[in-house]
Coordinates of C-alpha atoms in Angstrom, one line a residue:
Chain A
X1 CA 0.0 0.0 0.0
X2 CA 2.9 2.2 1.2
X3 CA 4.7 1.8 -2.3
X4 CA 1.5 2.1 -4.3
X5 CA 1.2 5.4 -2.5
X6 CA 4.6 6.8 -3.4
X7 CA 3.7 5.9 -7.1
X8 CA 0.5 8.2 -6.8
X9 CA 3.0 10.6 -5.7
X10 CA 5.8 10.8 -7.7
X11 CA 3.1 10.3 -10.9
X12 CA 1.4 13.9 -9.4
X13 CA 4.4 15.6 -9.3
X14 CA 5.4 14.5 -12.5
X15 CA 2.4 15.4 -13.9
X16 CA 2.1 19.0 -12.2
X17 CA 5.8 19.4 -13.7
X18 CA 4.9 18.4 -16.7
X19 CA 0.9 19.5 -18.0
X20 CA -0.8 20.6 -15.0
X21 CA 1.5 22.8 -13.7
X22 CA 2.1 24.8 -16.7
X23 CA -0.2 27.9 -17.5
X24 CA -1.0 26.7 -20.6
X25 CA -3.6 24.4 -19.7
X26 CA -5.8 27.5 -18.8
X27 CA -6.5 27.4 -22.7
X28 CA -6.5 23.4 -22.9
X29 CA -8.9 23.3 -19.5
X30 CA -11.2 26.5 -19.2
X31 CA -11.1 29.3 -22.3
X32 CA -11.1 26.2 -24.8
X33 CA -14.3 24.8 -23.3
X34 CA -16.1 27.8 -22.6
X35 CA -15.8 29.0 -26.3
X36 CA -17.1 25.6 -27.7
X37 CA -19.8 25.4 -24.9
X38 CA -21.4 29.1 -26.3
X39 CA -20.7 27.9 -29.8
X40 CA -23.0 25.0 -29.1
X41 CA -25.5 26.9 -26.9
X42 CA -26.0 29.2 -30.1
X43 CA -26.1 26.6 -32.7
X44 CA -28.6 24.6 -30.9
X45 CA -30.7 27.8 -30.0
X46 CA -32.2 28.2 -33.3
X47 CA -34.2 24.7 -33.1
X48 CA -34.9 25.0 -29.1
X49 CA -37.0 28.1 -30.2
X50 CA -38.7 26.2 -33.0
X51 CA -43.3 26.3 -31.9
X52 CA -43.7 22.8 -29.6
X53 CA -40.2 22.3 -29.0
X54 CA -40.9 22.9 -25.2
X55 CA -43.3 20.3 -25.0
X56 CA -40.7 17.1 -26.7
X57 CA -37.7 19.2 -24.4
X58 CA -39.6 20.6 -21.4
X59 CA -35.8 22.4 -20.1
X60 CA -35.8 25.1 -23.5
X61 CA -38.5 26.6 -22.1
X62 CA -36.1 28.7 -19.5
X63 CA -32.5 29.7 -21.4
X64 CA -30.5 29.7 -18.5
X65 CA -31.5 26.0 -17.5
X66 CA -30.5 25.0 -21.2
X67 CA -27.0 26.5 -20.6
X68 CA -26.9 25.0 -17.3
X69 CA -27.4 21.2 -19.4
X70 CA -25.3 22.1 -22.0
X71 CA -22.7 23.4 -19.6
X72 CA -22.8 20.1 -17.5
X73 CA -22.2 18.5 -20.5
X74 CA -18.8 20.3 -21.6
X75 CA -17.5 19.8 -17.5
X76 CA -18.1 16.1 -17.5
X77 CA -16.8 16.3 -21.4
X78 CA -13.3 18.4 -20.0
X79 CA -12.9 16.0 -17.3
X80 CA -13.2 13.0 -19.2
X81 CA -11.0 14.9 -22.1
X82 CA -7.9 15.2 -19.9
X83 CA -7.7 11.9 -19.2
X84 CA -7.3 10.9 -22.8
X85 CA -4.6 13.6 -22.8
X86 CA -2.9 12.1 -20.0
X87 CA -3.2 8.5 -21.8
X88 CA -1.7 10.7 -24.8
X89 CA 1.2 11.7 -22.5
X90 CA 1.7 8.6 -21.2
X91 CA 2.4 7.0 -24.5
X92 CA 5.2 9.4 -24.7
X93 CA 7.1 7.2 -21.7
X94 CA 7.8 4.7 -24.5
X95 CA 9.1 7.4 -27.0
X96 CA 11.4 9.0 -24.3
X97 CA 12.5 5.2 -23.5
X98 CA 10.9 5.6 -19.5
X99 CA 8.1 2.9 -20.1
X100 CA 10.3 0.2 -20.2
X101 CA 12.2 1.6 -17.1
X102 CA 8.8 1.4 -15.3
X103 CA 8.4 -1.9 -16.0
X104 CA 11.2 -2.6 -14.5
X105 CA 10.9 -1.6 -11.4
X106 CA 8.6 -3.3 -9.0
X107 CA 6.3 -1.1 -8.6
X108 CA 2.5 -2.1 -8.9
X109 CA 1.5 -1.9 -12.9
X110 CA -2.2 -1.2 -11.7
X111 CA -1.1 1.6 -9.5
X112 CA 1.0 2.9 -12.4
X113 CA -2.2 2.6 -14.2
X114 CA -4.6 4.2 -11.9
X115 CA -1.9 7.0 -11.0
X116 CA -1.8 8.7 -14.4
X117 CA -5.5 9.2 -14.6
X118 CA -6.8 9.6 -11.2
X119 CA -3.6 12.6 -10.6
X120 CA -5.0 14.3 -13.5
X121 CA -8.2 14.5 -12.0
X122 CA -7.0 16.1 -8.7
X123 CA -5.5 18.7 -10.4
X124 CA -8.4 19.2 -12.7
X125 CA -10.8 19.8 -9.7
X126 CA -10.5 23.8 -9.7
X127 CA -12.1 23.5 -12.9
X128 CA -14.8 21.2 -11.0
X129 CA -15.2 24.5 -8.5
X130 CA -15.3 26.8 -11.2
X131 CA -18.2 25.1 -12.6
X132 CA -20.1 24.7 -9.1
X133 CA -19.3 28.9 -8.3
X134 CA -20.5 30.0 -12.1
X135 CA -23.5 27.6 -11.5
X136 CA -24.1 29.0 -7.9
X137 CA -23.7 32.7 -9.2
X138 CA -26.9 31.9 -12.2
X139 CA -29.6 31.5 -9.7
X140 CA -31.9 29.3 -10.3
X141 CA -30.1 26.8 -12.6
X142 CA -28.2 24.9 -9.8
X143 CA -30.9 22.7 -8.1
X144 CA -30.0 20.2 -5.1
X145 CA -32.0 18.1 -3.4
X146 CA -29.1 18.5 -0.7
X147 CA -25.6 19.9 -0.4
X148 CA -24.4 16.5 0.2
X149 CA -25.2 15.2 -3.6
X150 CA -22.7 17.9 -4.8
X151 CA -20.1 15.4 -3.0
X152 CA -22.1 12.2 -5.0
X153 CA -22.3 13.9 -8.3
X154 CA -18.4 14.4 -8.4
X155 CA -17.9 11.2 -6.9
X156 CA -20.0 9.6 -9.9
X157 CA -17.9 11.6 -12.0
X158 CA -14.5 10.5 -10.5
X159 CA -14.3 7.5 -10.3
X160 CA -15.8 6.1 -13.1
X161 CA -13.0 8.7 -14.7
X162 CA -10.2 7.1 -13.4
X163 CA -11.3 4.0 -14.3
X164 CA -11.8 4.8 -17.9
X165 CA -8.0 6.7 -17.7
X166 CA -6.5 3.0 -16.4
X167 CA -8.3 1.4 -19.6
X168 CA -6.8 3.6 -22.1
X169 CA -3.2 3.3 -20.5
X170 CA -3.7 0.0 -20.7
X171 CA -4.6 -0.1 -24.2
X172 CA -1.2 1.8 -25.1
X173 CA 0.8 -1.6 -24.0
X174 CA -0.4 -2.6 -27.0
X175 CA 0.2 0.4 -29.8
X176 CA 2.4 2.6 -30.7
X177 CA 0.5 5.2 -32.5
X178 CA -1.4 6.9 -29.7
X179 CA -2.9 9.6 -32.4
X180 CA -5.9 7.2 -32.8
X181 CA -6.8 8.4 -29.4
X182 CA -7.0 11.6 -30.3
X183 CA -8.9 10.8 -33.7
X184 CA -11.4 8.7 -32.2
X185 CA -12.0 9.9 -28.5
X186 CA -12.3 13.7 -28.9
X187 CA -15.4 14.5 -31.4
X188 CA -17.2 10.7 -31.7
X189 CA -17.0 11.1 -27.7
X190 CA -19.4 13.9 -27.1
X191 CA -21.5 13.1 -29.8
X192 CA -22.5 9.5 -28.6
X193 CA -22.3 10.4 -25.3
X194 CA -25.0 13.1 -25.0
X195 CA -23.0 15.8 -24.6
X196 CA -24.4 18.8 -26.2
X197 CA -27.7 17.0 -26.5
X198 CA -29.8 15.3 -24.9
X199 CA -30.1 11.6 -24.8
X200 CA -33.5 11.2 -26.3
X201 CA -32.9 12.8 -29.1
X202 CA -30.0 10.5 -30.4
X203 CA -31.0 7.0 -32.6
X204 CA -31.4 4.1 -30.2
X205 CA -28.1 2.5 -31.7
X206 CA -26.1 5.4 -30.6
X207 CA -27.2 5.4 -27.0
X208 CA -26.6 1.8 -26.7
X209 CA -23.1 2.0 -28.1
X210 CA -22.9 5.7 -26.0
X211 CA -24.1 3.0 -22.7
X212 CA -20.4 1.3 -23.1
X213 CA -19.1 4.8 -22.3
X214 CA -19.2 6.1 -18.2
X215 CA -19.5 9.2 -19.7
X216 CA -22.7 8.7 -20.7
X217 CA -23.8 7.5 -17.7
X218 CA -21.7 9.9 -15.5
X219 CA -23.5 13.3 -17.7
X220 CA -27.0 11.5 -16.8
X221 CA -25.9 11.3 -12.5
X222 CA -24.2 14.6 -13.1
X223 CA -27.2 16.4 -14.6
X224 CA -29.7 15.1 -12.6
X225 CA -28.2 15.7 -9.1
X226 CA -27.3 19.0 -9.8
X227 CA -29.7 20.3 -11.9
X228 CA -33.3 18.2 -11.4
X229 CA -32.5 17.6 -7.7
X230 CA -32.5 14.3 -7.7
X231 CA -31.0 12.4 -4.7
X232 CA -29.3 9.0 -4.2
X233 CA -32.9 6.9 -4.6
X234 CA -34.0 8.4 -7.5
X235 CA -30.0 7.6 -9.3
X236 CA -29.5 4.1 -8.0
X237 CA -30.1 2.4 -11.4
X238 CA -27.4 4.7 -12.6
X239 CA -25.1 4.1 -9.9
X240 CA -25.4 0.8 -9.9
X241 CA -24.3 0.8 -13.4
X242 CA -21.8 2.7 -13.4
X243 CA -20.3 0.9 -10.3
X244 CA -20.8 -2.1 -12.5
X245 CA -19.1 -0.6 -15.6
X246 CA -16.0 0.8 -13.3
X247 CA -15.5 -2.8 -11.9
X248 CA -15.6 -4.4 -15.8
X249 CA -13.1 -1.6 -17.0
X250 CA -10.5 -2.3 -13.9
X251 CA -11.3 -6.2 -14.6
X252 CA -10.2 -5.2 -18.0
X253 CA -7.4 -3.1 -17.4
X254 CA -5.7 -5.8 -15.0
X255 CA -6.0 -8.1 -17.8
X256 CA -4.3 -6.3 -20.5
X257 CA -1.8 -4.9 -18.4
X258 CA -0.9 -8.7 -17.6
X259 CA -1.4 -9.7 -21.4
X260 CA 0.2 -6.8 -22.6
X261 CA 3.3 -7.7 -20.3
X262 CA 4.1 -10.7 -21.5
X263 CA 3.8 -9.6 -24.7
X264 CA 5.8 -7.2 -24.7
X265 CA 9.0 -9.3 -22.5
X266 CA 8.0 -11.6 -25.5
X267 CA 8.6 -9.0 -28.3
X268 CA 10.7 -6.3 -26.9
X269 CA 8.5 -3.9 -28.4
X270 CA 8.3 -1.4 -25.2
X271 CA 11.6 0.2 -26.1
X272 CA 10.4 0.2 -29.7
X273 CA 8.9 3.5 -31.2
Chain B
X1 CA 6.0 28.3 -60.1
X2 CA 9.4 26.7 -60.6
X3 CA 9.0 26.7 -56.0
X4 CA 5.2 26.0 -55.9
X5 CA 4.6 22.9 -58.2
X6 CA 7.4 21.1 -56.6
X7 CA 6.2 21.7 -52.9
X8 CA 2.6 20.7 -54.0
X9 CA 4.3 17.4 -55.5
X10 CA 6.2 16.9 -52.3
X11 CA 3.6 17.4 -50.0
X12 CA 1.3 15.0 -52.0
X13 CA 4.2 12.5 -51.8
X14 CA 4.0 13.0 -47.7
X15 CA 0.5 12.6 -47.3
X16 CA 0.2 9.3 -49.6
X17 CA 2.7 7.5 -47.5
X18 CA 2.5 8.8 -44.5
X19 CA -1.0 9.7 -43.3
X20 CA -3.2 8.4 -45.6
X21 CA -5.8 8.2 -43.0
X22 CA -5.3 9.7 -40.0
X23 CA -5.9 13.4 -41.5
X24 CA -8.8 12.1 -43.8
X25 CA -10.3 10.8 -40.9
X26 CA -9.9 13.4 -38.2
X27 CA -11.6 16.2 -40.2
X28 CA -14.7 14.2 -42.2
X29 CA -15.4 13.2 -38.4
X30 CA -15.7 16.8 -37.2
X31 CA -17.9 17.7 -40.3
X32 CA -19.8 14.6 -40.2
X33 CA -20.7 14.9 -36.4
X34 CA -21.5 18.9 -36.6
X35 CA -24.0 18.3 -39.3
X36 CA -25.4 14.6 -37.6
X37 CA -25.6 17.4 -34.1
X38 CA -27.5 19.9 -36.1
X39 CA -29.7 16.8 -37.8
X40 CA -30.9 15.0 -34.4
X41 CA -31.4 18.6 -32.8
X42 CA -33.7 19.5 -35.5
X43 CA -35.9 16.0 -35.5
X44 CA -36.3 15.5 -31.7
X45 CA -36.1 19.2 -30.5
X46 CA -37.3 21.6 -33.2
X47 CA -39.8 18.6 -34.7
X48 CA -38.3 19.7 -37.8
X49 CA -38.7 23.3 -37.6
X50 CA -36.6 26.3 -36.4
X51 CA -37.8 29.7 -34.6
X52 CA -38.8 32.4 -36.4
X53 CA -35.8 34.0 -34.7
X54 CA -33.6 32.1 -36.9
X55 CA -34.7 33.1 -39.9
X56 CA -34.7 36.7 -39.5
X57 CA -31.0 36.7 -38.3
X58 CA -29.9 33.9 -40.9
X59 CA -31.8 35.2 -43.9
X60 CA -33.1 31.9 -44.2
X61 CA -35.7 29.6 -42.8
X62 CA -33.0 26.3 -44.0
X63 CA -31.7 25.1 -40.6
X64 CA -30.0 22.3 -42.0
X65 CA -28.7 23.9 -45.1
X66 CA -27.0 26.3 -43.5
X67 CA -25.1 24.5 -40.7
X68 CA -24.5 22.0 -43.9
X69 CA -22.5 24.8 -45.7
X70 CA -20.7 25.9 -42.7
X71 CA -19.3 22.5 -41.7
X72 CA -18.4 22.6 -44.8
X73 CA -16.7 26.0 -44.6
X74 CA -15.3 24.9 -41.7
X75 CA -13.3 21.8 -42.5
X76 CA -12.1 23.7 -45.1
X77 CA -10.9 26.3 -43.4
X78 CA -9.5 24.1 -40.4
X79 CA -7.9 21.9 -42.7
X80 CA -6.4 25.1 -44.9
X81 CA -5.1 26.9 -41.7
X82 CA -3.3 23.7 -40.5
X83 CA -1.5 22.8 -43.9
X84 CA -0.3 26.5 -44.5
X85 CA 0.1 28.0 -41.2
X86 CA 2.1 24.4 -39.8
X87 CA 4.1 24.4 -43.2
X88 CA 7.1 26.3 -41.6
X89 CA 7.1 24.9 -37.9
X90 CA 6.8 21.7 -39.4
X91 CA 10.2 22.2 -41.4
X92 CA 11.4 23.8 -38.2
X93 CA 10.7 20.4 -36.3
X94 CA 11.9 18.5 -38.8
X95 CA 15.4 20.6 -39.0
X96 CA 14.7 22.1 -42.7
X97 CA 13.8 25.5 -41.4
X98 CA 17.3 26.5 -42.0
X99 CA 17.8 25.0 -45.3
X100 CA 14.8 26.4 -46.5
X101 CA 16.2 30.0 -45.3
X102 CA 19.5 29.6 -47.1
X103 CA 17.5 28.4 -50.4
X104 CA 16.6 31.2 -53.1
X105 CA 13.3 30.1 -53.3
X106 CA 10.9 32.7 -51.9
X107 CA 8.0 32.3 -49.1
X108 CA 5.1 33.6 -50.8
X109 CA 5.4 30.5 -53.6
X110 CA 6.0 27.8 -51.7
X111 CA 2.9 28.7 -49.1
X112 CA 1.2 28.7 -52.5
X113 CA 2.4 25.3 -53.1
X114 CA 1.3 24.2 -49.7
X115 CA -2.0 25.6 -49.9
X116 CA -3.0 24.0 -53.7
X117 CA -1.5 20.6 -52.1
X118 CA -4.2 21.2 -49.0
X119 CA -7.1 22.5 -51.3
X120 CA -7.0 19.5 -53.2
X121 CA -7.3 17.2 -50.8
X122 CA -9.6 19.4 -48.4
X123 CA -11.6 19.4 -51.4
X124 CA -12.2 15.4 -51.8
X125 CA -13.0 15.9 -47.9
X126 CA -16.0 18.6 -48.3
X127 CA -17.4 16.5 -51.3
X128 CA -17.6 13.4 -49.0
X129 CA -18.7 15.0 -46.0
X130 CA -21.5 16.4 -48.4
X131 CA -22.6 13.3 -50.0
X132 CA -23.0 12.4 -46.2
X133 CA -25.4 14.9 -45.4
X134 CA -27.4 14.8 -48.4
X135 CA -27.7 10.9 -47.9
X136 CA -29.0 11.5 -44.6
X137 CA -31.6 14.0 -46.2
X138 CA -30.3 17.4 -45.9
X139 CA -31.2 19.0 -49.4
X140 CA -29.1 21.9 -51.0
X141 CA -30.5 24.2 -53.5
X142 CA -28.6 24.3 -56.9
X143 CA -26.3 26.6 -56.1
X144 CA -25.5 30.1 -58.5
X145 CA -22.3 28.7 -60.0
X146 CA -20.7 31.9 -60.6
X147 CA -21.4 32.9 -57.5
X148 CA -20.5 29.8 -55.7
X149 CA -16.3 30.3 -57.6
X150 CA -16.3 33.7 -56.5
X151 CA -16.8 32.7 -53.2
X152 CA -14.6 29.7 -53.1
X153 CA -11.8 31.8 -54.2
X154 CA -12.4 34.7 -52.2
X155 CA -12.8 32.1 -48.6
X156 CA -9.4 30.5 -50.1
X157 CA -7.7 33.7 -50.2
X158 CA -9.3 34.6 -47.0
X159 CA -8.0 31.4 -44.9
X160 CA -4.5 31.7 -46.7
X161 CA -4.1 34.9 -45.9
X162 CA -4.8 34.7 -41.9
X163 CA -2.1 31.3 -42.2
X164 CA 0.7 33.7 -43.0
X165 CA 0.9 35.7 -39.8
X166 CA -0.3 32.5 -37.8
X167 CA 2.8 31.0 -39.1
X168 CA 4.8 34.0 -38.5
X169 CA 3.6 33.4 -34.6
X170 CA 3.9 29.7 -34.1
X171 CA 7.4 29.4 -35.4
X172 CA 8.7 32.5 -33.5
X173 CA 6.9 31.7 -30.5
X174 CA 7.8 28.0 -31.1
X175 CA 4.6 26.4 -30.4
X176 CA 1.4 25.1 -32.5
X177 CA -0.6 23.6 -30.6
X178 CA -2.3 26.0 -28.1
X179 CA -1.9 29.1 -31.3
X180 CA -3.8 26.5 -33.9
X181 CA -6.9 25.5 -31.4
X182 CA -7.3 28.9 -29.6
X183 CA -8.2 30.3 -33.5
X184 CA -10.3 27.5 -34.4
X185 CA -12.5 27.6 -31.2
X186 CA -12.7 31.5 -32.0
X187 CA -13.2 30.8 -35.6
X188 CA -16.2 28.7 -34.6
X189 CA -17.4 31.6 -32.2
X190 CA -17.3 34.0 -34.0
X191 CA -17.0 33.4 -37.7
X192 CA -20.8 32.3 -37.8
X193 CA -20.1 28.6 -39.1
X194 CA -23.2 26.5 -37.4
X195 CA -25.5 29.5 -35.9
X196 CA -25.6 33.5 -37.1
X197 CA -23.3 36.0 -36.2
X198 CA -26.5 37.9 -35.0
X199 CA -26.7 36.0 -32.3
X200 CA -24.0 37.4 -30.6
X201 CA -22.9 40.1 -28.6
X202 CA -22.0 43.2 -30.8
X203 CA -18.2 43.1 -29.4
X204 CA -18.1 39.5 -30.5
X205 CA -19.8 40.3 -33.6
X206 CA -17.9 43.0 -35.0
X207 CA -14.5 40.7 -33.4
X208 CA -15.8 38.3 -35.9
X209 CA -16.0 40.4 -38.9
X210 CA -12.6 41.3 -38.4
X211 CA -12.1 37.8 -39.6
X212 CA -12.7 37.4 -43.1
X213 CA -14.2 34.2 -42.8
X214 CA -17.1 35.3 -41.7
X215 CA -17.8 37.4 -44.9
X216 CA -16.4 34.4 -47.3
X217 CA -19.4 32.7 -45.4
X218 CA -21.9 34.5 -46.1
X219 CA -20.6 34.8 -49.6
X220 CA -21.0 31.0 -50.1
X221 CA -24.3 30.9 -48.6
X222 CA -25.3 33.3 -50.4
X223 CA -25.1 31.4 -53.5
X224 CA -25.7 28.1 -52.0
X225 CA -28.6 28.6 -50.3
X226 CA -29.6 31.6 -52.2
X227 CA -29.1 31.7 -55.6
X228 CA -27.6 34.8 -55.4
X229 CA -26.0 36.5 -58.3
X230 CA -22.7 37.8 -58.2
X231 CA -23.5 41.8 -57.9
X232 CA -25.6 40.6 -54.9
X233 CA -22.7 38.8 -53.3
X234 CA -20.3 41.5 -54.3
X235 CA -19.9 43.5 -50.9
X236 CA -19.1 40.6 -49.1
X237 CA -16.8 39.3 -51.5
X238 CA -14.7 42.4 -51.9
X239 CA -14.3 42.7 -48.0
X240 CA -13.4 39.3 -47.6
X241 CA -10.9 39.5 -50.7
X242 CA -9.6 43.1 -49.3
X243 CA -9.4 42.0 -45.4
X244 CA -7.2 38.7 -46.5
X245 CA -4.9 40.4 -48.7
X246 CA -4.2 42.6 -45.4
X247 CA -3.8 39.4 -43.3
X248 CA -1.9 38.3 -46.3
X249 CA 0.6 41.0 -46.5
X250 CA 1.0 41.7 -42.9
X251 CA 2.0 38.5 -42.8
X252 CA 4.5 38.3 -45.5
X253 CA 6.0 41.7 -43.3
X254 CA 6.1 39.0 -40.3
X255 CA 7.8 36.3 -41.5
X256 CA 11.5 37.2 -42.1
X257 CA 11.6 38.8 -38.5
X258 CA 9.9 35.2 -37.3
X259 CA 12.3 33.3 -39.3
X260 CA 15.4 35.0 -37.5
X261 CA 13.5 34.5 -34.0
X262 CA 13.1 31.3 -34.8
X263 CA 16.8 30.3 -36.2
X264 CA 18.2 32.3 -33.2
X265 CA 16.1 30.3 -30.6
X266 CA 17.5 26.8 -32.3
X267 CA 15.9 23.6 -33.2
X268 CA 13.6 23.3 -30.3
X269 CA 9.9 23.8 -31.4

C-alpha cells in the first residue's frame, strides 16, 4: 500500500511538472471549453426556439436552464477529455524510453495505471469549483435536493474517470501510435455520449453504443443531481451501473496490463517506437 | 511556379505514404458529427422546424442547409489553416527551417504550393462529407455557380491569408498547438459557421468580422442557399478579398523577423 502510494506521488508531481502545472492548460482546460460550450448553446438555440419544442424538451422553455445542461455536459466532457490527454502523454514514456524503465521496477502496474488518470483528476478539480461557483452565481439553474449530492455527483464523476484513464493506458501496452486516441475519442465522444444534447434525441443504436461509455452514464448522474434535484434513490439504477461498468473496466485493465506484459518481455516492443 | 509545383508534389508525396488516414479521418469526423448534431437537434427538439428567430437573423428559414455549408466551410478552413500556417514549424521540427532559409526560393510560392497541395485534398474531404449529409436528407439548393467560384476563391484567399501571420507566430513563439486551437474555437465563435453571427454580442460580432471568414461565409451561402447572383454577393466578397490580402501582407512583413527568431532560438519547437 505504502509503495503504491509513493507511485500516486511521484506520478502527481510528474504530472504538475509536466501538463498541469504549466499555465498553458488554462486554454486546454477553461477558455477552450467555454468557447465551444457558447458555440454549441447558439447553434442549438435556433431549433430549441422552434413552436412545440418545449413540449418534446420541457428544459428550452427557460434559457439559463439549457445552458446549465449544456454546460454540464462540456464539464463532465473536460474532465473526461484530460484523461485521454494524459493516456496521450503517457504513451510518450515509450518514445522518451521511460516505459520500459517502469516496468522494470517493482512497482504495482495497476497503481501505475490508476496513477496517471486519477492525478489528472486532482488537479483538474478547480475546474470542478469553477463550474459549481459560475452555476451557484446563475440562480436558479443549480438545483440540489441537498448539499451532500454535490459530494455524490463528483464522486460519480470521478471515479468512473479514473477507471476509464487505467483502460486507455492499458490499451497503449499494445500500440504505438497513440494519435488514434485523439482521432477517435475527442469528437465521436461527445457526440455519442449526450454531450451537447440530450439523450432522447440520439437514434437508439447510438445510446446503446454511447451505454459502453461512463461518460454517458456519469453526464446523466451529473445532470440530474445538480440540476433536477434528484437524490441517491431516484439515481441508484445509474449508480449501480456505473459501479458495475468501473468494476468491468478495472477487470479489463488488469487483464491487458498482464497480457500486454508478456507480450511485450516476448517481443521487446516497449523500447520500440 | 518553378517553387510551388514542386512543394505541392512533395507534400502529395508526404500525405500518400505517410498519413493516408489519419488526416482524412480526423476532419470528415468533425464535419460529419457537426451536421449529424444539427440533424438530431432539429428531428427531436425543433420537430423539424426552427424559430422564427432564426430566420430573420440567418436570412433563411434552412436550418440544415446552412449549418451543412458551414461545416463545410469549416473543415475547409480548419484543414487550410493547418496545412499553411504548420508548413514552416513543421520544417522547423523537422530541422529544414534552415535549409529552406538559405535556399533562393521565396516564401510567398511555396505557401502557394502548400496551400494548392491542401485545397486538393480538403476538397475530396468537403465533397464526401456532403454526400454524407445529403444521404442522410439534408437537401441543398442548386447553387449560382458563378457565384459559388467567386466565393470559393475569395474564402481561399481569406484562410490563406490569416495562415501567413499565424505562421509567422507559431514558429517565433515556437509552439502550434495551443496558437492553432485557440483560432479555431474562436473561428467557430465568431465566424458564424453553425449559428448567425447575429446571435451574438455586438463586441463579439464586430470581433468576428474582423475575420474574413465570416464574410467568405456569407458569400458562399449566399449562392448556395440563395441563388444569389454575383453583384448581390459583391460586398461581401470584396471585404473578404480586401481584409485577406491585409492578413496576407502583414504576414508576408512578419515572416522574415519570425524566421530570424526562430533560427536564433535553435531547433527546439
Amino acid at each position: 500500500m505504502r509503495a503504491a502510494l509513493r507511485v500516486f506521488a511521484a506520478e502527481g508531481l510528474k504530472q504538475h511538472r509536466r501538463i498541469f502545472g504549466s499555465k498553458l492548460v488554462v486554454f486546454s482546460m477553461l477558455l477552450w471549453p467555454v468557447l465551444t460550450l457558447a458555440t454549441t448553446y447558439y447553434t442549438v438555440l435556433p431549433v430549441t426556439e422552434a413552436p412545440g419544442a418545449a413540449d418534446r424538451w420541457p428544459l428550452v422553455a427557460q434559457p439559463g436552464r439549457l445552458l446549465a445542461f449544456l454546460a454540464a455536459g462540456a464539464l463532465a466532457y473536460t474532465f473526461f477529455f484530460s484523461l485521454v490527454q494524459s493516456a496521450w502523454h503517457f504513451s510518450w514514456e515509450r518514445v522518451s524510453g521511460t516505459l520500459e524503465a517502469m516496468f522494470l521496477t517493482p512497482a504495482s502496474r495497476m497503481a501505475l495505471v490508476l496513477a496517471n488518470g486519477s492525478s489528472a483528476l486532482v488537479q483538474n478539480a478547480w475546474l470542478f469549483g469553477c463550474f459549481g461557483i459560475a452555476a451557484a452565481v446563475a440562480t436558479g439553474t443549480l438545483h440540489l435536493a441537498h448539499p451532500g449530492m454535490l459530494a455524490v455527483a463528483a464522486l460519480a464523476l470521478l471515479v468512473p474517470a479514473v477507471a476509464w484513464g487505467a483502460f486507455l493506458n492499458s490499451l497503449l501496452m499494445f500500440s504505438r501510435d497513440s494519435a488514434f486516441l485523439y482521432t477517435l475519442l475527442d469528437d465521436p465522444l461527445w457526440f455519442i455520449a449526450g454531450v451537447r444534447l440530450p439523450l432522447f434525441a440520439l437514434p437508439v443504436w447510438i445510446t446503446a453504443i454511447g451505454l459502453a461509455f461512463p461518460l454517458t452514464t456519469s453526464l446523466v448522474v451529473l445532470r440530474g443531481a445538480l440540476l433536477d434535484g434528484k437524490d441517491v434513490g431516484d439515481l441508484a439504477g445509474q449508480f449501480a451501473f456505473l459501479a458495475g461498468l468501473s468494476a468491468v473496466l478495472l477487470g479489463l485493465t488488469a487483464l491487458l496490463l498482464r497480457v500486454g506484459e508478456r507480450h511485450a518481455q516476448r517481443t521487446g516492443s516497449l523500447q520500440l517506437f | 511556379m518553378a517553387t510551388a509545383l514542386p512543394t505541392l508534389r512533395r507534400n502529395w508525396l508526404v500525405t500518400m505514404r505517410a498519413y493516408q488516414w489519419t488526416y482524412f479521418v480526423g476532419t470528415l469526423a468533425t464535419g460529419i458529427l457537426t451536421v449529424g448534431l444539427a440533424y438530431l437537434a432539429f428531428h427531436a427538439i425543433g420537430g423539424g422546424r426552427a424559430g422564427g428567430g432564426f430566420a430573420a437573423a440567418a436570412g433563411t428559414a434552412d436550418y440544415l442547409g446552412y449549418v451543412t455549408v458551414g461545416a463545410a466551410a469549416s473543415m475547409f478552413s480548419v484543414r487550410m489553416v493547418l496545412w499553411v500556417a504548420k508548413a514552416q514549424i513543421t520544417e522547423q521540427r523537422e530541422g529544414t527551417l534552415e535549409s529552406q532559409v538559405l535556399a533562393p526560393a521565396r516564401r510567398l510560392p511555396y505557401l502557394i504550393g502548400v496551400g494548392l497541395q491542401a485545397l486538393t485534398t480538403t476538397v475530396v474531404e468537403v465533397v464526401v462529407m456532403l454526400a454524407f449529409a445529403i444521404m442522410i436528407g439534408v437537401r441543398l439548393p442548386a447553387p449560382d455557380p458563378v457565384t459559388l467560384l467567386a466565393a470559393f476563391v475569395a474564402a481561399s484567399v481569406a484562410v490563406f491569408g490569416i495562415s501567413v501571420p499565424l505562421s509567422a507566430i507559431m514558429i517565433s513563439v515556437g509552439e502550434a498547438h495551443i496558437t492553432q486551437n485557440t483560432l479555431f474555437v474562436a473561428m467557430g465563435l465568431l465566424c458564424g459557421f453553425t449559428f448567425p453571427p447575429g446571435y451574438l454580442p455586438d463586441p463579439l460580432r464586430w470581433l468576428g468580422e474582423a475575420l474574413p471568414i465570416t464574410s467568405a461565409l456569407r458569400a458562399l451561402r449566399a449562392a448556395t442557399l440563395e441563388h444569389a447572383p454575383l453583384s448581390a454577393a459583391a460586398p461581401d466578397l470584396l471585404l473578404c478579398l480586401a481584409l485577406g490580402l491585409a492578413y496576407l501582407a502583414v504576414g508576408l512583413r512578419l515572416l522574415g523577423p519570425a524566421e530570424r527568431i526562430a533560427i536564433q532560438r535553435g531547433g527546439s519547437a
